[in-house]
Amino acid sequence: MRYLILSDIHANLQALEAALASAEGKYDEAVCLGDVAGYGADPCAVIEWTRKHVKQIVRGNHDKACAGLDDLEWFNPVAKASALWTRGLLPPADAAYLRELPRGPQRIGDFDILHGSPADEDEYLITLQDAAFAAPHVRAKVSFFGHTHVQGGFLLHRNGIKRLGRMKSDAASLELTLEPDSGYLVNPGSVGQPRDGDPRAAYAIYAPGERLVTYCRVPYDVAGAQKKIRAAGLPPLLADRLAEGV
Ligand code: ZN
């Protein structure tokens, strides 16, 4: 069994299509770590694809916001504007789908999927210290998380915690072989709004039988996604940042 691990698609249809085209034939089942909606201009098309093709999913903070489960008190003005725009657009069935998404962590076979941290679905795992605080809550040898939009993650070993390797900007993939005596918090990166300085869409493939995670990056039609965001009247920053991957 090989899994396509998608996270933080954020209503970016151009990025999702490029990721799916590049992953075609390399996986058996798609899973999603949340934030299907919010920020981007194509929530309906992205939710439609997710409803049809993703069996295992956890909710993200933007899914909750777009479904009306969050009062947006802690959202910044740009995130709030996009959540309200999305709320106004979603048909009832799509809103209901987002509202009913399960909270992470969720177990699939021998691994967990979650949005933020194993302790709190809305918490960010950014620093080694964040990972150290989260470590006692980790339940599986491999946990996939998102939320930060930064591809990589952390290796948990009895001797300490290390950051997992970063892919070079001219590479399309990076393989990570899982060692039996370590635990892993793996972030596939964001499909639709990368924030690690690489504007390409990010995802990962996990092959448990081979103990192999493959991080992937693929260029997509950034200009097309930007055009739709601007035409929708969403905050222009949401279009601008896609070009830099920040
Ligand atoms: Zn997100």
Tab-separated table of N, CA and C in Angstrom, residues 116-228:
chain	number	residue	atom	x	y	z
A	116	GLY	N	-2.316	19.927	13.313
A	116	GLY	CA	-1.313	20.788	13.955
A	116	GLY	C	-0.273	20.017	14.744
A	117	SER	N	-0.668	19.560	15.940
A	117	SER	CA	0.242	18.789	16.792
A	117	SER	C	-0.563	17.620	17.376
A	118	PRO	N	0.132	16.561	17.815
A	118	PRO	CA	-0.600	15.429	18.402
A	118	PRO	C	-1.356	15.828	19.671
A	119	ALA	N	-0.934	16.916	20.323
A	119	ALA	CA	-1.573	17.342	21.570
A	119	ALA	C	-2.755	18.259	21.305
A	120	ASP	N	-2.706	19.022	20.223
A	120	ASP	CA	-3.716	20.051	19.948
A	120	ASP	C	-3.763	20.300	18.447
A	121	GLU	N	-4.945	20.095	17.871
A	121	GLU	CA	-5.059	20.177	16.408
A	121	GLU	C	-4.713	21.570	15.857
A	122	ASP	N	-4.776	22.602	16.707
A	122	ASP	CA	-4.513	23.967	16.236
A	122	ASP	C	-3.115	24.479	16.569
A	123	GLU	N	-2.290	23.635	17.187
A	123	GLU	CA	-0.956	24.055	17.613
A	123	GLU	C	0.062	23.865	16.487
A	124	TYR	N	1.024	24.801	16.387
A	124	TYR	CA	2.039	24.724	15.326
A	124	TYR	C	3.299	24.005	15.807
A	125	LEU	N	3.798	23.092	15.001
A	125	LEU	CA	5.100	22.464	15.268
A	125	LEU	C	6.125	23.109	14.338
A	126	ILE	N	6.841	24.109	14.875
A	126	ILE	CA	7.802	24.855	14.060
A	126	ILE	C	9.235	24.587	14.528
A	127	THR	N	9.465	24.718	15.829
A	127	THR	CA	10.826	24.621	16.365
A	127	THR	C	11.093	23.229	16.958
A	128	LEU	N	12.368	22.970	17.238
A	128	LEU	CA	12.742	21.716	17.903
A	128	LEU	C	12.064	21.629	19.273
A	129	GLN	N	11.912	22.795	19.922
A	129	GLN	CA	11.241	22.817	21.228
A	129	GLN	C	9.755	22.441	21.099
A	130	ASP	N	9.109	22.944	20.033
A	130	ASP	CA	7.705	22.548	19.781
A	130	ASP	C	7.612	21.035	19.662
A	131	ALA	N	8.557	20.454	18.900
A	131	ALA	CA	8.541	19.003	18.678
A	131	ALA	C	8.801	18.256	19.986
A	132	ALA	N	9.679	18.822	20.838
A	132	ALA	CA	9.982	18.183	22.131
A	132	ALA	C	8.739	18.167	23.027
A	133	PHE	N	7.984	19.274	23.034
A	133	PHE	CA	6.750	19.322	23.820
A	133	PHE	C	5.708	18.340	23.292
A	134	ALA	N	5.704	18.149	21.977
A	134	ALA	CA	4.701	17.274	21.352
A	134	ALA	C	5.056	15.799	21.504
A	135	ALA	N	6.362	15.505	21.657
A	135	ALA	CA	6.835	14.112	21.612
A	135	ALA	C	6.076	13.156	22.543
A	136	PRO	N	5.792	13.556	23.814
A	136	PRO	CA	5.076	12.608	24.692
A	136	PRO	C	3.661	12.271	24.219
A	137	HIS	N	3.111	13.093	23.321
A	137	HIS	CA	1.750	12.862	22.826
A	137	HIS	C	1.717	12.022	21.560
A	138	VAL	N	2.885	11.749	20.992
A	138	VAL	CA	2.948	10.985	19.744
A	138	VAL	C	2.581	9.530	20.026
A	139	ARG	N	1.643	8.979	19.228
A	139	ARG	CA	1.163	7.619	19.497
A	139	ARG	C	1.646	6.591	18.491
A	140	ALA	N	2.143	7.042	17.355
A	140	ALA	CA	2.551	6.110	16.304
A	140	ALA	C	4.021	6.343	15.964
A	141	LYS	N	4.651	5.348	15.343
A	141	LYS	CA	6.051	5.512	14.919
A	141	LYS	C	6.165	6.636	13.893
A	142	VAL	N	5.134	6.759	13.056
A	142	VAL	CA	5.119	7.818	12.049
A	142	VAL	C	3.817	8.588	12.168
A	143	SER	N	3.936	9.909	12.334
A	143	SER	CA	2.762	10.780	12.344
A	143	SER	C	2.961	11.842	11.281
A	144	PHE	N	1.951	12.024	10.450
A	144	PHE	CA	2.007	13.076	9.435
A	144	PHE	C	1.213	14.281	9.923
A	145	PHE	N	1.842	15.451	9.848
A	145	PHE	CA	1.172	16.679	10.298
A	145	PHE	C	1.344	17.776	9.246
A	146	GLY	N	0.522	18.831	9.374
A	146	GLY	CA	0.601	19.958	8.448
A	146	GLY	C	0.591	21.266	9.214
A	147	HIS	N	-0.248	22.203	8.774
A	147	HIS	CA	-0.541	23.450	9.493
A	147	HIS	C	0.538	24.519	9.321
A	148	THR	N	1.829	24.150	9.317
A	148	THR	CA	2.893	25.160	9.204
A	148	THR	C	3.202	25.492	7.748
A	149	HIS	N	2.795	24.615	6.819
A	149	HIS	CA	3.077	24.806	5.386
A	149	HIS	C	4.579	24.727	5.094
A	150	VAL	N	5.313	24.028	5.945
A	150	VAL	CA	6.762	23.867	5.766
A	150	VAL	C	7.063	22.375	5.615
A	151	GLN	N	7.580	21.998	4.456
A	151	GLN	CA	7.892	20.592	4.212
A	151	GLN	C	9.073	20.161	5.087
A	152	GLY	N	9.003	18.952	5.629
A	152	GLY	CA	10.113	18.455	6.460
A	152	GLY	C	9.589	17.710	7.666
A	153	GLY	N	9.838	18.266	8.852
A	153	GLY	CA	9.382	17.639	10.083
A	153	GLY	C	10.533	17.286	10.992
A	154	PHE	N	10.307	16.295	11.867
A	154	PHE	CA	11.262	16.013	12.945
A	154	PHE	C	11.462	14.515	13.147
A	155	LEU	N	12.703	14.162	13.500
A	155	LEU	CA	13.034	12.793	13.891
A	155	LEU	C	13.145	12.765	15.409
A	156	LEU	N	12.419	11.817	16.026
A	156	LEU	CA	12.429	11.705	17.484
A	156	LEU	C	13.233	10.469	17.875
A	157	HIS	N	14.318	10.676	18.599
A	157	HIS	CA	15.185	9.578	19.018
A	157	HIS	C	15.450	9.723	20.508
A	158	ARG	N	15.779	8.618	21.188
A	158	ARG	CA	16.009	8.725	22.641
A	158	ARG	C	17.152	9.687	22.964
A	159	ASN	N	18.063	9.888	22.031
A	159	ASN	CA	19.192	10.808	22.274
A	159	ASN	C	18.870	12.264	21.929
A	160	GLY	N	17.702	12.510	21.342
A	160	GLY	CA	17.361	13.893	21.014
A	160	GLY	C	16.448	13.995	19.806
A	161	ILE	N	16.197	15.237	19.417
A	161	ILE	CA	15.290	15.512	18.299
A	161	ILE	C	16.062	16.229	17.205
A	162	LYS	N	15.851	15.769	15.970
A	162	LYS	CA	16.539	16.404	14.836
A	162	LYS	C	15.511	16.829	13.803
A	163	ARG	N	15.855	17.888	13.077
A	163	ARG	CA	15.036	18.321	11.964
A	163	ARG	C	15.288	17.398	10.773
A	164	LEU	N	14.235	17.043	10.054
A	164	LEU	CA	14.419	16.203	8.870
A	164	LEU	C	14.904	17.064	7.706
A	165	GLY	N	15.574	16.434	6.771
A	165	GLY	CA	16.270	17.140	5.683
A	165	GLY	C	15.363	17.963	4.791
A	166	ARG	N	15.924	19.000	4.230
A	166	ARG	CA	15.191	19.856	3.295
A	166	ARG	C	15.642	19.560	1.875
A	167	MET	N	14.689	19.589	0.973
A	167	MET	CA	14.991	19.340	-0.432
A	167	MET	C	15.623	20.578	-1.072
A	168	LYS	N	16.571	20.351	-1.988
A	168	LYS	CA	17.155	21.476	-2.719
A	168	LYS	C	16.136	22.019	-3.719
A	169	SER	N	16.271	23.297	-4.055
A	169	SER	CA	15.254	23.934	-4.909
A	169	SER	C	15.273	23.405	-6.348
A	170	ASP	N	16.375	22.728	-6.745
A	170	ASP	CA	16.406	22.184	-8.103
A	170	ASP	C	16.063	20.685	-8.124
A	171	ALA	N	15.681	20.125	-6.966
A	171	ALA	CA	15.309	18.710	-6.910
A	171	ALA	C	13.788	18.580	-6.936
A	172	ALA	N	13.295	17.443	-7.436
A	172	ALA	CA	11.853	17.215	-7.474
A	172	ALA	C	11.401	16.296	-6.347
A	173	SER	N	12.355	15.551	-5.754
A	173	SER	CA	11.976	14.648	-4.665
A	173	SER	C	13.149	14.392	-3.731
A	174	LEU	N	12.818	13.934	-2.537
A	174	LEU	CA	13.825	13.606	-1.528
A	174	LEU	C	13.304	12.401	-0.752
A	175	GLU	N	14.124	11.360	-0.669
A	175	GLU	CA	13.680	10.141	0.007
A	175	GLU	C	14.145	10.118	1.458
A	176	LEU	N	13.257	9.625	2.326
A	176	LEU	CA	13.564	9.475	3.744
A	176	LEU	C	13.279	8.021	4.113
A	177	THR	N	14.339	7.282	4.465
A	177	THR	CA	14.160	5.897	4.913
A	177	THR	C	13.988	5.900	6.431
A	178	LEU	N	12.907	5.272	6.899
A	178	LEU	CA	12.574	5.318	8.324
A	178	LEU	C	13.361	4.266	9.090
A	179	GLU	N	14.092	4.698	10.103
A	179	GLU	CA	14.884	3.782	10.931
A	179	GLU	C	13.985	3.205	12.019
A	180	PRO	N	14.152	1.908	12.336
A	180	PRO	CA	13.259	1.262	13.303
A	180	PRO	C	13.335	1.849	14.714
A	181	ASP	N	14.471	2.420	15.099
A	181	ASP	CA	14.602	2.883	16.495
A	181	ASP	C	14.259	4.365	16.671
A	182	SER	N	13.646	4.991	15.654
A	182	SER	CA	13.283	6.409	15.755
A	182	SER	C	11.798	6.602	15.509
A	183	GLY	N	11.267	7.720	16.018
A	183	GLY	CA	9.911	8.120	15.707
A	183	GLY	C	9.964	9.287	14.723
A	184	TYR	N	8.882	9.500	14.017
A	184	TYR	CA	8.904	10.542	12.987
A	184	TYR	C	7.646	11.398	13.024
A	185	LEU	N	7.841	12.694	12.996
A	185	LEU	CA	6.772	13.659	12.749
A	185	LEU	C	7.072	14.238	11.369
A	186	VAL	N	6.287	13.851	10.381
A	186	VAL	CA	6.605	14.192	8.991
A	186	VAL	C	5.595	15.198	8.448
A	187	ASN	N	6.107	16.286	7.906
A	187	ASN	CA	5.241	17.294	7.277
A	187	ASN	C	5.442	17.232	5.756
A	188	PRO	N	4.381	16.878	5.018
A	188	PRO	CA	4.529	16.778	3.561
A	188	PRO	C	4.653	18.145	2.884
A	189	GLY	N	4.424	19.219	3.650
A	189	GLY	CA	4.384	20.563	3.067
A	189	GLY	C	2.986	20.875	2.580
A	190	SER	N	2.789	22.079	2.112
A	190	SER	CA	1.461	22.529	1.678
A	190	SER	C	1.322	22.419	0.165
A	191	VAL	N	0.202	21.825	-0.256
A	191	VAL	CA	-0.079	21.777	-1.691
A	191	VAL	C	-0.324	23.194	-2.220
A	192	GLY	N	-1.189	23.939	-1.538
A	192	GLY	CA	-1.729	25.147	-2.145
A	192	GLY	C	-1.201	26.483	-1.657
A	193	GLN	N	-0.382	26.470	-0.588
A	193	GLN	CA	0.194	27.748	-0.141
A	193	GLN	C	1.496	27.495	0.621
A	194	PRO	N	2.542	27.034	-0.087
A	194	PRO	CA	3.814	26.744	0.590
A	194	PRO	C	4.383	27.998	1.254
A	195	ARG	N	4.992	27.792	2.430
A	195	ARG	CA	5.595	28.929	3.150
A	195	ARG	C	7.047	28.650	3.526
A	196	ASP	N	7.699	27.763	2.772
A	196	ASP	CA	9.089	27.443	3.100
A	196	ASP	C	10.056	28.001	2.064
A	197	GLY	N	9.605	29.017	1.327
A	197	GLY	CA	10.494	29.683	0.380
A	197	GLY	C	10.562	29.001	-0.975
A	198	ASP	N	9.863	27.878	-1.114
A	198	ASP	CA	9.816	27.157	-2.392
A	198	ASP	C	8.358	27.217	-2.867
A	199	PRO	N	8.086	27.969	-3.946
A	199	PRO	CA	6.688	28.163	-4.348
A	199	PRO	C	6.022	26.938	-4.976
A	200	ARG	N	6.787	25.881	-5.240
A	200	ARG	CA	6.201	24.700	-5.867
A	200	ARG	C	5.247	23.975	-4.914
A	201	ALA	N	4.212	23.347	-5.487
A	201	ALA	CA	3.269	22.564	-4.678
A	201	ALA	C	4.024	21.417	-4.008
A	202	ALA	N	3.673	21.131	-2.747
A	202	ALA	CA	4.375	20.097	-1.979
A	202	ALA	C	3.422	18.978	-1.578
A	203	TYR	N	3.947	17.777	-1.546
A	203	TYR	CA	3.199	16.625	-1.027
A	203	TYR	C	4.211	15.524	-0.697
A	204	ALA	N	3.714	14.396	-0.182
A	204	ALA	CA	4.613	13.266	0.097
A	204	ALA	C	3.913	11.966	-0.274
A	205	ILE	N	4.717	10.953	-0.523
A	205	ILE	CA	4.218	9.589	-0.728
A	205	ILE	C	4.802	8.741	0.393
A	206	TYR	N	3.943	7.915	1.020
A	206	TYR	CA	4.418	7.040	2.096
A	206	TYR	C	4.175	5.591	1.702
A	207	ALA	N	5.247	4.801	1.707
A	207	ALA	CA	5.163	3.366	1.414
A	207	ALA	C	5.574	2.616	2.679
A	208	PRO	N	4.597	2.254	3.555
A	208	PRO	CA	4.941	1.615	4.840
A	208	PRO	C	5.745	0.332	4.655
A	209	GLY	N	5.428	-0.459	3.623
A	209	GLY	CA	6.124	-1.730	3.399
A	209	GLY	C	7.609	-1.536	3.156
A	210	GLU	N	7.961	-0.421	2.547
A	210	GLU	CA	9.382	-0.129	2.262
A	210	GLU	C	9.982	0.802	3.307
A	211	ARG	N	9.177	1.199	4.287
A	211	ARG	CA	9.598	2.185	5.311
A	211	ARG	C	10.165	3.436	4.647
A	212	LEU	N	9.448	3.890	3.640
A	212	LEU	CA	9.976	4.984	2.830
A	212	LEU	C	8.969	6.132	2.699
A	213	VAL	N	9.445	7.348	3.025
A	213	VAL	CA	8.676	8.566	2.752
A	213	VAL	C	9.391	9.296	1.620
A	214	THR	N	8.655	9.694	0.600
A	214	THR	CA	9.253	10.492	-0.476
A	214	THR	C	8.600	11.870	-0.478
A	215	TYR	N	9.397	12.884	-0.173
A	215	TYR	CA	8.917	14.267	-0.272
A	215	TYR	C	8.958	14.675	-1.742
A	216	CYS	N	7.930	15.385	-2.191
A	216	CYS	CA	7.878	15.783	-3.600
A	216	CYS	C	7.544	17.265	-3.738
A	217	ARG	N	8.049	17.881	-4.814
A	217	ARG	CA	7.688	19.257	-5.184
A	217	ARG	C	7.401	19.274	-6.667
A	218	VAL	N	6.411	20.071	-7.040
A	218	VAL	CA	6.057	20.179	-8.459
A	218	VAL	C	5.623	21.615	-8.788
A	219	PRO	N	6.160	22.169	-9.886
A	219	PRO	CA	5.723	23.505	-10.291
A	219	PRO	C	4.260	23.458	-10.741
A	220	TYR	N	3.538	24.534	-10.558
A	220	TYR	CA	2.155	24.585	-11.040
A	220	TYR	C	1.875	25.977	-11.606
A	221	ASP	N	0.654	26.160	-12.101
A	221	ASP	CA	0.246	27.408	-12.740
A	221	ASP	C	-0.045	28.466	-11.655
A	222	VAL	N	1.018	29.040	-11.104
A	222	VAL	CA	0.866	30.045	-10.039
A	222	VAL	C	0.079	31.241	-10.566
A	223	ALA	N	0.401	31.690	-11.787
A	223	ALA	CA	-0.282	32.863	-12.355
A	223	ALA	C	-1.787	32.631	-12.468
A	224	GLY	N	-2.160	31.404	-12.829
A	224	GLY	CA	-3.583	31.068	-12.936
A	224	GLY	C	-4.288	31.138	-11.593
A	225	ALA	N	-3.636	30.607	-10.561
A	225	ALA	CA	-4.222	30.644	-9.211
A	225	ALA	C	-4.315	32.085	-8.712
A	226	GLN	N	-3.285	32.886	-9.002
A	226	GLN	CA	-3.289	34.295	-8.577
A	226	GLN	C	-4.428	35.075	-9.250
A	227	LYS	N	-4.597	34.801	-10.534
A	227	LYS	CA	-5.632	35.501	-11.304
A	227	LYS	C	-7.016	35.243	-10.696
A	228	LYS	N	-7.274	33.985	-10.325
A	228	LYS	CA	-8.577	33.648	-9.758
A	228	LYS	C	-8.786	34.301	-8.391
